[in-house]
Amino acid sequence: MNSEQGRLETGEMVYWRAGMRNKALAGPFVVLSVLDAPLDVPGVEEPLDVIVTAYDARYGLTCLLLDSTRLTARMAQEAAA
């Protein structure tokens, strides 16, 4: 994570923040792209500003458009336990 900007960086491995985990895909994820401005998607109230990828046995290689504030470059303690 770029400490000056507090933003995720392309190629970085990221995890869900504590309490933000998605039941379908647990992660970890690799950041493919950080958007300069969030996408405005009708019906979605989160700022979708990062594209990540992950491999899941059920879904295979998956790309997701997510809110970067739900992710962290450090593994959450709850996931490590």
mmCIF file of C-alpha atoms in Angstrom:
data_model
loop_
_atom_site.group_PDB
_atom_site.id
_atom_site.type_symbol
_atom_site.label_atom_id
_atom_site.label_comp_id
_atom_site.label_asym_id
_atom_site.label_seq_id
_atom_site.Cartn_x
_atom_site.Cartn_y
_atom_site.Cartn_z
ATOM 1 C CA MET A 1 0.000 0.000 0.000
ATOM 2 C CA ASN A 2 1.317 3.402 -0.881
ATOM 3 C CA SER A 3 1.713 4.965 2.548
ATOM 4 C CA GLU A 4 1.772 8.509 1.174
ATOM 5 C CA GLN A 5 -1.586 8.208 -0.565
ATOM 6 C CA GLY A 6 -3.144 5.348 1.423
ATOM 7 C CA ARG A 7 -4.098 3.691 -1.877
ATOM 8 C CA LEU A 8 -3.688 0.163 -3.096
ATOM 9 C CA GLU A 9 -1.175 -0.478 -5.863
ATOM 10 C CA THR A 10 -1.324 -2.631 -8.987
ATOM 11 C CA GLY A 11 0.194 -6.066 -8.359
ATOM 12 C CA GLU A 12 -0.284 -5.863 -4.598
ATOM 13 C CA MET A 13 -1.821 -8.793 -2.680
ATOM 14 C CA VAL A 14 -4.809 -7.631 -0.638
ATOM 15 C CA TYR A 15 -7.276 -9.134 1.817
ATOM 16 C CA TRP A 16 -10.709 -8.248 3.186
ATOM 17 C CA ARG A 17 -10.612 -5.861 6.136
ATOM 18 C CA ALA A 18 -11.905 -7.304 9.411
ATOM 19 C CA GLY A 19 -15.689 -7.671 9.223
ATOM 20 C CA MET A 20 -15.842 -7.000 5.459
ATOM 21 C CA ARG A 21 -15.352 -10.546 4.166
ATOM 22 C CA ASN A 22 -17.503 -11.714 1.279
ATOM 23 C CA LYS A 23 -19.011 -15.164 1.815
ATOM 24 C CA ALA A 24 -18.603 -16.191 -1.823
ATOM 25 C CA LEU A 25 -14.919 -15.281 -2.266
ATOM 26 C CA ALA A 26 -12.617 -15.199 0.732
ATOM 27 C CA GLY A 27 -9.504 -13.924 -1.046
ATOM 28 C CA PRO A 28 -6.656 -13.119 -1.029
ATOM 29 C CA PHE A 29 -6.789 -10.986 -4.149
ATOM 30 C CA VAL A 30 -4.248 -9.397 -6.484
ATOM 31 C CA VAL A 31 -4.896 -5.805 -7.529
ATOM 32 C CA LEU A 32 -5.164 -5.560 -11.324
ATOM 33 C CA SER A 33 -6.041 -1.886 -11.532
ATOM 34 C CA VAL A 34 -6.858 1.076 -9.311
ATOM 35 C CA LEU A 35 -9.276 3.431 -11.032
ATOM 36 C CA ASP A 36 -8.684 7.194 -10.923
ATOM 37 C CA ALA A 37 -12.375 7.775 -10.231
ATOM 38 C CA PRO A 38 -14.961 5.308 -8.921
ATOM 39 C CA LEU A 39 -17.449 3.860 -11.384
ATOM 40 C CA ASP A 40 -21.053 4.947 -10.981
ATOM 41 C CA VAL A 41 -23.065 1.721 -11.075
ATOM 42 C CA PRO A 42 -26.854 2.047 -10.690
ATOM 43 C CA GLY A 43 -28.082 0.354 -7.518
ATOM 44 C CA VAL A 44 -24.626 0.176 -5.928
ATOM 45 C CA GLU A 45 -23.906 2.706 -3.207
ATOM 46 C CA GLU A 46 -20.231 1.793 -2.737
ATOM 47 C CA PRO A 47 -17.490 3.598 -4.670
ATOM 48 C CA LEU A 48 -16.258 0.834 -6.987
ATOM 49 C CA ASP A 49 -12.678 1.889 -7.581
ATOM 50 C CA VAL A 50 -10.429 -1.185 -7.706
ATOM 51 C CA ILE A 51 -10.315 -4.275 -9.937
ATOM 52 C CA VAL A 52 -8.927 -7.399 -8.293
ATOM 53 C CA THR A 53 -8.519 -11.034 -9.284
ATOM 54 C CA ALA A 54 -8.549 -14.262 -7.289
ATOM 55 C CA TYR A 55 -8.627 -17.984 -7.901
ATOM 56 C CA ASP A 56 -11.449 -19.967 -6.363
ATOM 57 C CA ALA A 57 -12.003 -23.719 -6.799
ATOM 58 C CA ARG A 58 -15.707 -23.170 -7.494
ATOM 59 C CA TYR A 59 -15.489 -20.105 -9.779
ATOM 60 C CA GLY A 60 -11.971 -20.434 -11.223
ATOM 61 C CA LEU A 61 -10.068 -17.239 -11.997
ATOM 62 C CA THR A 62 -12.379 -14.366 -11.135
ATOM 63 C CA CYS A 63 -12.152 -10.600 -11.559
ATOM 64 C CA LEU A 64 -14.108 -8.326 -9.246
ATOM 65 C CA LEU A 65 -14.813 -4.613 -9.128
ATOM 66 C CA LEU A 66 -14.747 -3.581 -5.457
ATOM 67 C CA ASP A 67 -14.673 -0.683 -3.033
ATOM 68 C CA SER A 68 -11.007 -0.308 -2.052
ATOM 69 C CA THR A 69 -11.925 0.797 1.479
ATOM 70 C CA ARG A 70 -13.090 -2.792 2.142
ATOM 71 C CA LEU A 71 -9.585 -4.135 1.422
ATOM 72 C CA THR A 72 -6.241 -4.032 3.174
ATOM 73 C CA ALA A 73 -2.697 -5.043 2.256
ATOM 74 C CA ARG A 74 -2.410 -6.899 5.573
ATOM 75 C CA MET A 75 -4.198 -10.115 6.418
ATOM 76 C CA ALA A 76 -7.003 -9.506 8.896
ATOM 77 C CA GLN A 77 -6.440 -11.099 12.282
ATOM 78 C CA GLU A 78 -9.786 -12.890 12.079
ATOM 79 C CA ALA A 79 -8.760 -14.550 8.806
ATOM 80 C CA ALA A 80 -5.394 -15.590 10.218
ATOM 81 C CA ALA A 81 -6.972 -17.273 13.249
#
